[in-house]
Coordinates of C-alpha atoms in Angstrom, one line a residue:
M1 CA -7.8 -2.5 -8.9
L2 CA -6.2 -4.8 -10.5
A3 CA -3.1 -5.0 -8.4
L4 CA -5.4 -6.0 -5.5
V5 CA -6.1 -8.9 -7.3
G6 CA -2.9 -10.5 -6.7
P7 CA -0.3 -12.0 -9.5
T8 CA -1.2 -15.5 -9.1
S9 CA -4.3 -14.7 -10.4
L10 CA -2.9 -12.6 -13.1
R11 CA -0.7 -15.5 -14.1
A12 CA -3.7 -18.1 -14.8
E13 CA -5.3 -15.4 -17.0
R14 CA -2.7 -15.2 -19.5
P15 CA 0.9 -15.9 -20.1
W16 CA 3.8 -13.6 -18.9
P17 CA 5.6 -11.7 -22.0
D18 CA 9.3 -12.9 -22.5
P19 CA 10.8 -9.8 -20.8
G20 CA 13.9 -9.5 -22.9
G21 CA 12.7 -6.5 -25.4
I22 CA 11.1 -4.6 -22.2
L23 CA 14.7 -5.1 -20.5
D24 CA 16.2 -3.6 -23.6
E25 CA 13.8 -0.8 -23.4
L26 CA 14.0 -0.3 -19.9
R27 CA 17.5 0.1 -20.5
A28 CA 17.4 2.7 -22.8
E29 CA 14.9 4.5 -21.1
S30 CA 17.1 4.9 -17.9
D31 CA 20.2 5.8 -20.1
E32 CA 18.1 8.6 -21.5
L33 CA 17.3 10.1 -18.4
D34 CA 20.4 9.6 -16.5
A35 CA 22.1 11.7 -19.8
L36 CA 19.6 14.2 -19.0
V37 CA 20.2 14.8 -15.1
A38 CA 23.8 13.6 -14.9
G39 CA 25.4 16.8 -15.2
L40 CA 23.3 18.9 -13.1
A41 CA 24.9 21.2 -10.2
P42 CA 23.3 20.3 -6.7
K43 CA 21.4 23.3 -6.9
E44 CA 19.7 22.8 -10.3
W45 CA 17.8 19.7 -8.9
S46 CA 15.3 22.2 -7.2
R47 CA 14.5 23.8 -10.2
P48 CA 10.9 23.1 -10.8
T49 CA 9.0 21.4 -13.3
P50 CA 5.6 21.7 -14.9
A51 CA 4.1 19.4 -12.3
P52 CA 3.2 21.7 -9.3
R53 CA 5.1 21.8 -6.5
W54 CA 7.6 19.0 -8.1
S55 CA 11.2 20.0 -8.8
I56 CA 13.9 18.0 -10.9
A57 CA 14.5 15.6 -8.0
H58 CA 11.0 14.7 -7.4
Q59 CA 10.7 13.8 -10.5
V60 CA 13.6 11.7 -10.7
A61 CA 12.4 9.9 -7.2
H62 CA 9.1 9.3 -8.5
V63 CA 10.8 7.6 -11.3
A64 CA 13.0 5.1 -9.1
W65 CA 10.0 4.9 -6.2
T66 CA 8.1 3.1 -9.1
D67 CA 10.7 1.3 -10.3
E68 CA 11.5 -0.1 -6.5
W69 CA 7.5 -0.8 -6.4
A70 CA 8.1 -3.0 -9.9
V71 CA 10.9 -4.9 -8.5
R72 CA 8.8 -5.3 -5.0
A73 CA 5.8 -6.6 -7.1
A74 CA 8.1 -9.3 -8.7
T75 CA 9.8 -10.4 -6.0
D76 CA 7.6 -10.0 -2.9
P77 CA 4.3 -10.0 -4.5
D78 CA 2.5 -10.4 -0.8
G79 CA 4.4 -7.1 0.6
F80 CA 3.3 -5.2 -2.6
V81 CA -0.4 -6.0 -2.3
R82 CA -0.2 -4.8 1.1
E83 CA 1.7 -1.3 0.4
V84 CA -0.8 -1.2 -2.7
R85 CA -4.0 -1.4 -0.2
R86 CA -2.3 0.9 2.2
A87 CA -1.7 3.7 -0.5
V88 CA -5.4 3.1 -2.2
A89 CA -6.9 5.0 1.1
S90 CA -5.0 8.1 -0.5
P91 CA -3.0 7.4 -3.6
L92 CA -2.0 11.1 -4.4
E93 CA -1.1 11.9 -0.6
A94 CA 0.9 8.7 -0.9
V95 CA 2.8 9.3 -4.2
D96 CA 4.1 12.9 -3.5
A97 CA 5.0 11.5 0.4
Q98 CA 7.2 9.2 -1.9
A99 CA 8.6 11.8 -3.6
D100 CA 9.6 14.3 -0.9
I101 CA 11.4 11.4 0.7
G102 CA 13.2 10.8 -2.6
A103 CA 14.0 14.4 -3.2
A104 CA 15.2 15.3 0.0
A105 CA 17.4 12.2 0.0
P106 CA 21.4 12.8 -1.1
A107 CA 22.2 12.3 -4.4

């Protein structure tokens, strides 16, 4: 529900933290994930994970999609809110659909 309020009302409630430390942590996390999957052969991307129906490709696609949404929230708040409103109707289906799209994309 917080995302539907809109980012301008959040700014009025509390100041945003300095992103320096957060960005460093995100880079380190990204590097760690890259180290885990960079050497995978194409067929290994389809290996199953503990998430029902999701392969390694689905998991990585989900992380990438989440990052894209975070960027959109920061750069296009109105567009982000529109997309969230659409997704709220069927949140699990929306997430699965985006993971399917990303997993099917060429590496």
